[in-house]
Coordinates of C-alpha atoms and ligand atoms in Angstrom, one line a residue:
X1 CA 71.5 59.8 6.9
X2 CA 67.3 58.8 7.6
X3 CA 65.2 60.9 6.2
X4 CA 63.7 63.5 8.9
X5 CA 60.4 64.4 9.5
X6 CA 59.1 68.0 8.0
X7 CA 56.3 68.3 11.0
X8 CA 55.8 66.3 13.8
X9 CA 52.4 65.9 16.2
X10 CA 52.9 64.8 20.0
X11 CA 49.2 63.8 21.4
X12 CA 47.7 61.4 19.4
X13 CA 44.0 61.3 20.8
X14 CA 41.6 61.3 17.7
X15 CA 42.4 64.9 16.7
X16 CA 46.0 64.6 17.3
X17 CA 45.9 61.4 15.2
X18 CA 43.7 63.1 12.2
X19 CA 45.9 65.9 11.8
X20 CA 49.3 63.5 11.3
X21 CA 47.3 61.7 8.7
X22 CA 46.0 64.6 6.9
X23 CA 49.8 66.0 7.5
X24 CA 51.0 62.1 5.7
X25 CA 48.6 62.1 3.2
X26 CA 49.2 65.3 2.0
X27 CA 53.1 63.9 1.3
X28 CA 54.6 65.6 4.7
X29 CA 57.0 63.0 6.3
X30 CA 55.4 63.1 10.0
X31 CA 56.5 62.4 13.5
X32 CA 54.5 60.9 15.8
X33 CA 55.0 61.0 19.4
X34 CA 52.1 59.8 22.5
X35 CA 52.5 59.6 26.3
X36 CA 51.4 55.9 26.1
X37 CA 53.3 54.3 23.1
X38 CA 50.2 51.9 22.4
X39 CA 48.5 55.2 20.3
X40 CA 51.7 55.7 18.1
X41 CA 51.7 52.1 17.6
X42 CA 48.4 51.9 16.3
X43 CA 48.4 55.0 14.2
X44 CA 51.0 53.2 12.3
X45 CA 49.9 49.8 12.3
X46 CA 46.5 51.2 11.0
X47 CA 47.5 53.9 8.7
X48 CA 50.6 53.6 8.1
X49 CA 50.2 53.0 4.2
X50 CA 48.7 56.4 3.9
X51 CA 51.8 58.4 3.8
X52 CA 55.8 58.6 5.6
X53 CA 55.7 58.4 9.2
X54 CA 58.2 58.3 11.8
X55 CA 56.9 56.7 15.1
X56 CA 59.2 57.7 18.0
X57 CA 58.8 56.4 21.5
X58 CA 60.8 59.4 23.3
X59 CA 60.6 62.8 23.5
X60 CA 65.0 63.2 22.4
X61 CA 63.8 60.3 19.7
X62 CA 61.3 62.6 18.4
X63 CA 62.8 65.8 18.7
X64 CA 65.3 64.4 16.6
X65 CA 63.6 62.8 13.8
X66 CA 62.4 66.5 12.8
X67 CA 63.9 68.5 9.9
X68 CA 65.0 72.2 11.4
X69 CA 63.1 74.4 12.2
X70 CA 61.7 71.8 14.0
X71 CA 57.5 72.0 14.0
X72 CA 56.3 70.1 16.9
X73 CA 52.3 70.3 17.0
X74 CA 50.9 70.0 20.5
X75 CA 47.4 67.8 20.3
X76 CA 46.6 67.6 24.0
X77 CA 44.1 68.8 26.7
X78 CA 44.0 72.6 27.2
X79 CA 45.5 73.6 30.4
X80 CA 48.2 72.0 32.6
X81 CA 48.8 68.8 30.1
X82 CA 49.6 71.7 27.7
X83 CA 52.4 73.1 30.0
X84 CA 53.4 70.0 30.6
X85 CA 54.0 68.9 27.2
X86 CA 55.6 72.0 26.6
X87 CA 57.9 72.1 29.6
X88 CA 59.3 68.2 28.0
X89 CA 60.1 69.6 24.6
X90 CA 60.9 73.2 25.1
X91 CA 64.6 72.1 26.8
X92 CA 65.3 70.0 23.6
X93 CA 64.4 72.2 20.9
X94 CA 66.9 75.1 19.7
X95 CA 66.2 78.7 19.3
X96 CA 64.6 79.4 15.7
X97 CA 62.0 75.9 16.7
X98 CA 58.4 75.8 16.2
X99 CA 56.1 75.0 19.1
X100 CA 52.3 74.5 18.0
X101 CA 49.3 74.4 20.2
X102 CA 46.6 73.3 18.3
X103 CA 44.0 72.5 21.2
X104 CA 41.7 75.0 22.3
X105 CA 44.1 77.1 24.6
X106 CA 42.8 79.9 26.1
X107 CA 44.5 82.7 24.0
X108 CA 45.7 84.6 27.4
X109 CA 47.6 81.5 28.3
X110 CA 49.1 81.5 24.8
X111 CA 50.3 84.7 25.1
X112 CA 51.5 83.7 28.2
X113 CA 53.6 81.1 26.9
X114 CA 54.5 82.9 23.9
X115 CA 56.3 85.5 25.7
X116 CA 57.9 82.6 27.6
X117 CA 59.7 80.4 24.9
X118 CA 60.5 83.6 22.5
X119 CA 62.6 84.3 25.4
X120 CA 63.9 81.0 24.7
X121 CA 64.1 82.2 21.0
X122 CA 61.7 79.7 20.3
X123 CA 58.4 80.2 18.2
X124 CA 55.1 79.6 20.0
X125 CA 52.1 79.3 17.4
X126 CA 48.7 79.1 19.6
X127 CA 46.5 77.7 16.5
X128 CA 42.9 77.8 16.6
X129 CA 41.5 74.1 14.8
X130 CA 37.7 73.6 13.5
X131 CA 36.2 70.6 11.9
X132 CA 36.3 68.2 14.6
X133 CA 37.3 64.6 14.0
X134 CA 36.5 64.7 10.2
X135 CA 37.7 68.3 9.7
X136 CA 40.6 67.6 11.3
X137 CA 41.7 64.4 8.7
X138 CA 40.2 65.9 5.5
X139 CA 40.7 69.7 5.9
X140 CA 39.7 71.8 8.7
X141 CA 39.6 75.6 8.9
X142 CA 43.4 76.7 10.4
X143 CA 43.6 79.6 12.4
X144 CA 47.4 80.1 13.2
X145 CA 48.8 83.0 15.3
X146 CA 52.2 83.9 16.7
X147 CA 55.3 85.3 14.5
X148 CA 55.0 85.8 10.8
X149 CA 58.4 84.0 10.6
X150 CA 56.9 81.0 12.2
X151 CA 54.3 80.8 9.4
X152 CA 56.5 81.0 6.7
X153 CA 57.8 77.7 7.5
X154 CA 54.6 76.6 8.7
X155 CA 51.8 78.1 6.5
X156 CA 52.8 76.3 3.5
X157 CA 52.1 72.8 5.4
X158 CA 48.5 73.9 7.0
X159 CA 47.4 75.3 3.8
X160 CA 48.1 72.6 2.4
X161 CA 46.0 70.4 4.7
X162 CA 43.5 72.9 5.4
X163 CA 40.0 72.7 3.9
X164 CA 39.7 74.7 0.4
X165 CA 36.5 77.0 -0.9
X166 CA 36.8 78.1 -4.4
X167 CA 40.8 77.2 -4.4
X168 CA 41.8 79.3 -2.1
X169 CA 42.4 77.8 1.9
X170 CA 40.9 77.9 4.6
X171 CA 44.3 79.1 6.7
X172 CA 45.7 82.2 7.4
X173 CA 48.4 83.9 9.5
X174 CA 45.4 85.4 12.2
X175 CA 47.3 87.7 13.9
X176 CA 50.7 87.9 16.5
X177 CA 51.0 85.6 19.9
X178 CA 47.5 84.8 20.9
X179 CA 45.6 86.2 17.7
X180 CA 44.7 82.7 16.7
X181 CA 43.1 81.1 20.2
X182 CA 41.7 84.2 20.2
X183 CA 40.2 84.4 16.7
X184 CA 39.1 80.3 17.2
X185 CA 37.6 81.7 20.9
X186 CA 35.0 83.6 19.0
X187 CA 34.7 81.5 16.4
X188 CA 33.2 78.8 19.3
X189 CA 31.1 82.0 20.8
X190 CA 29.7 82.5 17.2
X191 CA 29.3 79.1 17.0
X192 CA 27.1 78.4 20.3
X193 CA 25.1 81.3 18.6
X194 CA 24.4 80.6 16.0
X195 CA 23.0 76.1 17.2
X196 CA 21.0 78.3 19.8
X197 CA 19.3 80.6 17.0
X198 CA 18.9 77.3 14.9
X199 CA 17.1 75.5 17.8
X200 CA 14.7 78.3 18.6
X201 CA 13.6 78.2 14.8
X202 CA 13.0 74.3 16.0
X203 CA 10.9 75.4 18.8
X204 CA 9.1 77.9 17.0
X205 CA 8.4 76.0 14.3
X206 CA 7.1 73.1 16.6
X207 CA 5.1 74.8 19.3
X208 CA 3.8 77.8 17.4
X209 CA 3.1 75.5 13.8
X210 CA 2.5 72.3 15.3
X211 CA 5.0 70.9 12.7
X212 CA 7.0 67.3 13.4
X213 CA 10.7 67.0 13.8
X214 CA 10.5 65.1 10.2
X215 CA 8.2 68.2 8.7
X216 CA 10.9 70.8 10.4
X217 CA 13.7 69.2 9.0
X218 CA 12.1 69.8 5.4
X219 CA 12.1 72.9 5.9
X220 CA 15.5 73.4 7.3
X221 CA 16.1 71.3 4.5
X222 CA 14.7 74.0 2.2
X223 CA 16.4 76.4 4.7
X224 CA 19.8 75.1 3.3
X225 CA 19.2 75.9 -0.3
X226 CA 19.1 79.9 0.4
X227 CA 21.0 82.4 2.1
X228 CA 21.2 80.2 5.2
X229 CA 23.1 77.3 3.5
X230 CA 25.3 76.2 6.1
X231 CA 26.9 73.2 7.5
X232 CA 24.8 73.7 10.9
X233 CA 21.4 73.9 9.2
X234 CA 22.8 70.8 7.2
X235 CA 23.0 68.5 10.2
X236 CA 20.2 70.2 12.2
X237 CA 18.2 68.1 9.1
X238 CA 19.6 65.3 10.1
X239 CA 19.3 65.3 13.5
X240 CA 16.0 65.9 13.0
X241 CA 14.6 63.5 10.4
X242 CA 16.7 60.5 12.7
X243 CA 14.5 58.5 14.8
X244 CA 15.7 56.4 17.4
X245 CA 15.7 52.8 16.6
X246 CA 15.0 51.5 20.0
X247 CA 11.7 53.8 20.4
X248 CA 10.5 54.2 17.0
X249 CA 10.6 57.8 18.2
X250 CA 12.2 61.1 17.1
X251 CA 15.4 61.1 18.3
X252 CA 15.4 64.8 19.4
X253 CA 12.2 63.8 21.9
X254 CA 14.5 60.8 23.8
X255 CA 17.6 62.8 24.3
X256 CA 17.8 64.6 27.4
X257 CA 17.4 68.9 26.7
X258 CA 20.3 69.8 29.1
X259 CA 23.0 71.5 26.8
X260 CA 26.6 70.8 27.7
X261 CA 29.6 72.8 27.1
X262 CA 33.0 72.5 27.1
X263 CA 34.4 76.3 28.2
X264 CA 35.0 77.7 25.2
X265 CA 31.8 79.6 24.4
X266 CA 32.0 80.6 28.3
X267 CA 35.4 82.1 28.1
X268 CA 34.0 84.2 24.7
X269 CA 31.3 86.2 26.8
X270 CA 34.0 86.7 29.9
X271 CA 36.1 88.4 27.3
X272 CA 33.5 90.1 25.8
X273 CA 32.9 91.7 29.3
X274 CA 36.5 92.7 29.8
X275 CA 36.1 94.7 26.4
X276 CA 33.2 95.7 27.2
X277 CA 31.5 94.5 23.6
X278 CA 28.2 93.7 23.6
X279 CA 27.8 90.2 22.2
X280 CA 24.4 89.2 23.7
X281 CA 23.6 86.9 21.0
X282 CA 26.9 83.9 22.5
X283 CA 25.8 85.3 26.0
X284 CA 22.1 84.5 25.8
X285 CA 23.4 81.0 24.0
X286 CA 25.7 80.5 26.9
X287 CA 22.9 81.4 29.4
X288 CA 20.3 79.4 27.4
X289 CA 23.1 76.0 27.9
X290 CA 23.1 76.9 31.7
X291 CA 19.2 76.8 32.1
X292 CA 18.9 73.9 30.0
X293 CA 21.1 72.4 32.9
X294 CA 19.8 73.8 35.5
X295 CA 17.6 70.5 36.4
X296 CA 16.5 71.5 40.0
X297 CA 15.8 75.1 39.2
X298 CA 13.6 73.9 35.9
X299 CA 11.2 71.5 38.2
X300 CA 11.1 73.6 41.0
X301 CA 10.1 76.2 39.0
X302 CA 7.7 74.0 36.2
X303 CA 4.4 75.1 37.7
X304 CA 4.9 79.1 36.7
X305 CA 1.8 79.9 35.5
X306 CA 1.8 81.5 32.3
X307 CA 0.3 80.5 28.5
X308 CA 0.2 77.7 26.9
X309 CA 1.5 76.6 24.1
X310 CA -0.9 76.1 21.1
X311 CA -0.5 76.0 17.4
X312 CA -1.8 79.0 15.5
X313 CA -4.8 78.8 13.6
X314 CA -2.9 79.9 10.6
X315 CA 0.3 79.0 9.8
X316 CA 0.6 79.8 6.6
X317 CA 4.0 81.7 5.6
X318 CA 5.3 81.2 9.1
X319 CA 8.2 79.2 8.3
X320 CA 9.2 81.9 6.1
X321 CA 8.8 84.6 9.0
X322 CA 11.2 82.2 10.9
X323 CA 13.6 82.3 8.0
X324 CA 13.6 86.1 8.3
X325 CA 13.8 86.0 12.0
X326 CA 17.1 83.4 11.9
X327 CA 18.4 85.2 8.9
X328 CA 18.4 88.7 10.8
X329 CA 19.3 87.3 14.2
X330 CA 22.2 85.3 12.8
X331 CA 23.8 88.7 11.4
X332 CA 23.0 90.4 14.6
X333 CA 25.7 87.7 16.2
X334 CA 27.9 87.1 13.7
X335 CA 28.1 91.1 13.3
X336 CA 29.0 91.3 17.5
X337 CA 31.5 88.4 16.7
X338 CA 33.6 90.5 14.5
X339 CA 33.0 93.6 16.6
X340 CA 34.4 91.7 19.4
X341 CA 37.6 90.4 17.0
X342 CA 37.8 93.9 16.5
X343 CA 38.4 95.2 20.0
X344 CA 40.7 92.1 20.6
X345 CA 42.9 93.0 18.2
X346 CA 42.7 96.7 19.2
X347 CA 43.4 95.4 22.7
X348 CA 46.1 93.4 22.1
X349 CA 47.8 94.7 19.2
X350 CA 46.8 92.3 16.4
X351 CA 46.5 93.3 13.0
X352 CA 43.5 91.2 12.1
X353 CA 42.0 91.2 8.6
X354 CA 38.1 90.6 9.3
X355 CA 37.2 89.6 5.9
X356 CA 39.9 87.1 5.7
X357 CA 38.9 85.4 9.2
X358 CA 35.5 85.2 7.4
X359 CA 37.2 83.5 3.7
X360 CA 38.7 81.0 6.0
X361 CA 35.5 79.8 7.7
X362 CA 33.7 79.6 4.7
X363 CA 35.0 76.1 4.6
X364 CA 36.2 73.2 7.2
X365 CA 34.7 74.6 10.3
X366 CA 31.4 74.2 12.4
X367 CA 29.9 77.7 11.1
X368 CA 31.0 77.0 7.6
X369 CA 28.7 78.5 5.4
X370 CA 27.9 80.7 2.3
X371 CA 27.2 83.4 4.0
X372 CA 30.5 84.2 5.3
X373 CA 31.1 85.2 1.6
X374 CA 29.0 88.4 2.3
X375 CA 30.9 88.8 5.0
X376 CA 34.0 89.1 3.3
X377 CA 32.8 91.2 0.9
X378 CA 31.6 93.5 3.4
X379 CA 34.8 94.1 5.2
X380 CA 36.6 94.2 1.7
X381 CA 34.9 97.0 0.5
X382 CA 34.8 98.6 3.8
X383 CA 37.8 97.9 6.0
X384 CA 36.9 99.6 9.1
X385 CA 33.2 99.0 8.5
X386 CA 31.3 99.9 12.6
X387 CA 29.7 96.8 12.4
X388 CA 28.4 94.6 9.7
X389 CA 24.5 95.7 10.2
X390 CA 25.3 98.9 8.3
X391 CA 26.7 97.4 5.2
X392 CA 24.9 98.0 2.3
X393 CA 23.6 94.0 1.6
X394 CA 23.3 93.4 5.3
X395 CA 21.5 96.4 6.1
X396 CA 18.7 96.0 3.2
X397 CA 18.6 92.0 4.3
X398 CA 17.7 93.0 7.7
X399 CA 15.7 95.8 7.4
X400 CA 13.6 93.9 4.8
X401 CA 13.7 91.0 7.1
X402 CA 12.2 92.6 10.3
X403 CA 8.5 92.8 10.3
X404 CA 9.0 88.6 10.3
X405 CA 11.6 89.2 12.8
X406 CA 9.5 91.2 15.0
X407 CA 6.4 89.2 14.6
X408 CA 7.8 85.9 15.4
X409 CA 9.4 87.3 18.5
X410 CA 5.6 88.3 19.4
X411 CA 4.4 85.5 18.1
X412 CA 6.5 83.7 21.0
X413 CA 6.3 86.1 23.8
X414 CA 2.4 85.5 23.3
X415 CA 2.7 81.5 23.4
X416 CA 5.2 81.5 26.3
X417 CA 8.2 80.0 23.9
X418 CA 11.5 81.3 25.0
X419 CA 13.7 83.0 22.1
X420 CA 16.4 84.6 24.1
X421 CA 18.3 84.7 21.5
X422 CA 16.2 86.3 18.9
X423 CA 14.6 89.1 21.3
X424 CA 18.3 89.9 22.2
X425 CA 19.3 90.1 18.8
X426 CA 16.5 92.6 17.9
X427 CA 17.2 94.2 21.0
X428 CA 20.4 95.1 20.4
X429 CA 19.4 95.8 16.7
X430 CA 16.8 98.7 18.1
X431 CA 19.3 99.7 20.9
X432 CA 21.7 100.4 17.8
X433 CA 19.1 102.7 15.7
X434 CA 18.0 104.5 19.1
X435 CA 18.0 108.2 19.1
X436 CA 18.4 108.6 22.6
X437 CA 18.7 105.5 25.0
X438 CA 17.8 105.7 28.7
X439 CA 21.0 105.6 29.5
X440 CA 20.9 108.8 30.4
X441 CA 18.3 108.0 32.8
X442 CA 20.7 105.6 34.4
X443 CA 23.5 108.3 34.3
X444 CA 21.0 110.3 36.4
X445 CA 20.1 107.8 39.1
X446 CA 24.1 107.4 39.4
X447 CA 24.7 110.7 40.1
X448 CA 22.1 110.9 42.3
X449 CA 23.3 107.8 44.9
X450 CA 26.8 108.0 44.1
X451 CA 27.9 111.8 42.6
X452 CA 29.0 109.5 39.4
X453 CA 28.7 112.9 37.8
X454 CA 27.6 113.1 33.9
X455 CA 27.7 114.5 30.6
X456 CA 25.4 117.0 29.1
X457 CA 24.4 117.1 25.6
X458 CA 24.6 120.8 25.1
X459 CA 28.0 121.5 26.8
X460 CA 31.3 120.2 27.5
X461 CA 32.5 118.7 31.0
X462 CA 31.6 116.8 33.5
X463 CA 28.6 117.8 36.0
X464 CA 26.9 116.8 39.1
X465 CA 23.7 118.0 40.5
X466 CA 23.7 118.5 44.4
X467 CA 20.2 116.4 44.7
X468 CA 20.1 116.9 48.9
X469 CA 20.4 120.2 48.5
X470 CA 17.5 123.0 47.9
X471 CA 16.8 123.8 44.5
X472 CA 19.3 120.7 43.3
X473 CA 22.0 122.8 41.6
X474 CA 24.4 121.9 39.6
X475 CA 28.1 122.3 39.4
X476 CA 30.8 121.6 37.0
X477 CA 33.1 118.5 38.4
Ligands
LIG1 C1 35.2 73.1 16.3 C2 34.4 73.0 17.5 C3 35.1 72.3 18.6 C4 34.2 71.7 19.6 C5 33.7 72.7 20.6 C6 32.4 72.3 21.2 O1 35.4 74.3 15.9 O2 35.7 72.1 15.8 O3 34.1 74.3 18.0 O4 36.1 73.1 19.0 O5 33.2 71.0 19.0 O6 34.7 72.6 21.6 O7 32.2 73.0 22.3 P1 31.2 72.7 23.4 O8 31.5 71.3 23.9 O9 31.6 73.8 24.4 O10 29.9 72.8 22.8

């Protein structure tokens, strides 16, 4: 009898390709299967000396070269290619199968399809995948959801071939049906965050300091050796210090500033409406992508008067204030990331363990970065911590941190730099350590046009004040 495949990966684009040579060179026998047989062909001819693959030009061909349970790992386009790949294998697989998505679905489709092939008794495992090309083929940060009995036979496999910090992998079971889309949704949000925070510390640094892109990426440089260290403040460095070869200028100054996005960091801040969690920091990132774009409105609207921007006399110390600024805005997201992983999982029933979501970013993915340690240690030695601003080493970081904080946002306001997301971030920061909010002002002015009614602070129940009528009383509703 041939020897069968442990795992096999249909969709064999770049990331699909990656992951079945991690899979192979990680001594898992691996299945290949692609639309167009020229990509399996390839993969093979190119890399087939890296490890045991089975190329097979069929879907029954491929389905069949796979050891039971059967793990088939979707690589394609989110959406309808998705379905449609499932919709071929789901009629030749048998109950007790593995189906895994490891594009980035929209977690309520993978719920959706979930409860679709379990009543097919097959497993659907919506898996959230960060690293990009290069994470993907030498160890990315593997967010799996769906049934624990799915992991058991597939855990083993993406821990192996996940990225490692300290020993330990960066993979675990998230969370039932949609968990891990879900999980990888917010990841993306947090993600879209935290490059936004990163490039108003650019701006700052350049318009307020009068530094170059080279200077500026000495000091993110410097950045990186403290509590910032992170892959994104890594690259920034790099992308700053390169300088386009055919202008002999800084490469940042000749690419176009119009932000794309895929969806991802989108769908984050539509979900965090629906839960109603505040996580202004990926909005204002989101919003910030869709002015950047918004080429008509920016000239038509170029002229605004308003100041202009000038270097300060003294900069002295102001890179450090920026530090503070990024280092207490970056918690301010990250900290409405996990609130909003929190209220998924309340939502959908998902038993997620915060600090380990945070362990298994710490390596592979785009927000990899020692800081997630704290992070974990925070929700370890406070499981149902409110929110990650009032943990002991958070809080003392922040508070200590925002006189900078404060004065580089007023340092901007007064030069006309935009720093959405750092005025949101100690927005939200004072709207948290408010005693009274005028909400209550707002509860008012509802009443008053609409009878919304209210609550009182003294008593219980809910009241309305007549406003049209003399003397405006008010009665219990
Ligand atoms: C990752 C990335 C990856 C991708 C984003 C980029 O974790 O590997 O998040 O998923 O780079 O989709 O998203 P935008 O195109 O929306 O910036």
């Amino acid at each position: 009898m041939s020897k069968k495949a442990s795992i096999g990966v249909t969709g064999l684009a770049v990331m699909g390709r990656n992951l079945a040579r991690n899979l192979a060179r990680h001594g898992h026998t691996v299945a290949l299967h692609n639309r167009s047989e020229e990509r399996t062909r390839a993969l093979v001819d190119q890399f087939g000396d890296e490890g045991d693959f089975i190329p097979a030009y069929s879907a029954q061909e491929f389905v069949d070269a796979l050891e039971r349970p059967r793990q088939v790992v979707i690589m394609v386009k989110a959406g309808a290619p998705t379905d449609a790949v499932i919709d071929e294998f789901a009629p030749l697989l048998e109950p007790g199968d593995v189906i895994v998505d490891a594009g980035n679905a929209h977690f309520a489709d993978t719920r959706r399809r979930e409860a679709a092939l379990r009543e097919q008794g097959l497993h659907f495992v919506g898996t959230g995948v960060s690293g990009g090309e290069e994470g993907a083929l030498h160890g990315p940060s593997i967010m799996p959801g769906g049934s624990p009995e799915s992991y058991q036979s597939l855990g083993p496999l993406f821990e192996d071939i996940s990225a490692k910090v300290d020993g330990s992998p960066c993979c675990t079971h998230v969370g039932a049906d949609g968990a891990g889309h879900f999980v990888k949704m917010v990841h993306n949000g947090i993600e879209y965050a935290d490059m936004q925070l990163i490039a108003e510390s650019f701006d700052l640094l350049r318009g307020a300091a009068g530094y170059s892109p080279a200077e500026i990426a000495e000091v993110f440089r410097t950045w990186n050796t403290g509590r910032l260290d992170s892959y994104l403040i890594e690259i920034t460095a790099d992308v700053l210090a390169h300088v386009d070869a055919s202008t002999g200028k800084p490469f940042v100054d000749i690419v176009a500033d119009q932000a794309e996005q895929k969806g991802t960091g989108r769908w984050t801040v539509q979900i965090g409406l629906d839960l109603g969690v505040p996580i202004s920091g990926i909005a204002e990132a989101v919003f910030a992508r869709s002015l950047s774009g918004s080429s008509e409105l920016r000239s038509a609207a170029r002229d605004l008067g308003g100041p202009t921007r000038a270097p300060l006399a003294d900069v002295s110390g102001f890179a450090d204030k920026v530090e503070q600024a990024l280092y207490a805005s970056k918690v301010v997201a990250y900290a409405q990331g996990f609130n909003q992983i929190q209220a998924g999982g309340a939502e959908y029933g998902w038993d997620i363990d915060l600090g380990r979501v945070a362990a298994i970013w710490r390596g592979g993915c785009i927000i990899r970065a020692k800081f997630l340690n704290d992070i974990t240690s925070a929700y370890e030695a406070e499981p149902g911590l409110p929110t990650l601003l009032t943990s002991g080493g958070f809080r003392k970081a922040v508070e200590e941190a925002q006189d900078a904080w404060r004065s580089v946002i007023s340092t901007a306001v007064s030069l006309g730099i935009p720093t959405p997301g750092f005025s949101t971030a100690l927005a939200y920061y004072d709207g948290l350590r408010a005693d009274r909010l005028p909400a209550a002002l707002v509860q008012g002015q509802r009443d008053f046009f609409g009878a919304h009614t209210y609550r009182r602070v003294d008593r219980e129940g809910s009241f309305h004040t007549a406003w049209a009528e003399p003397g405006r009383p008010e009665v219990s509703a």
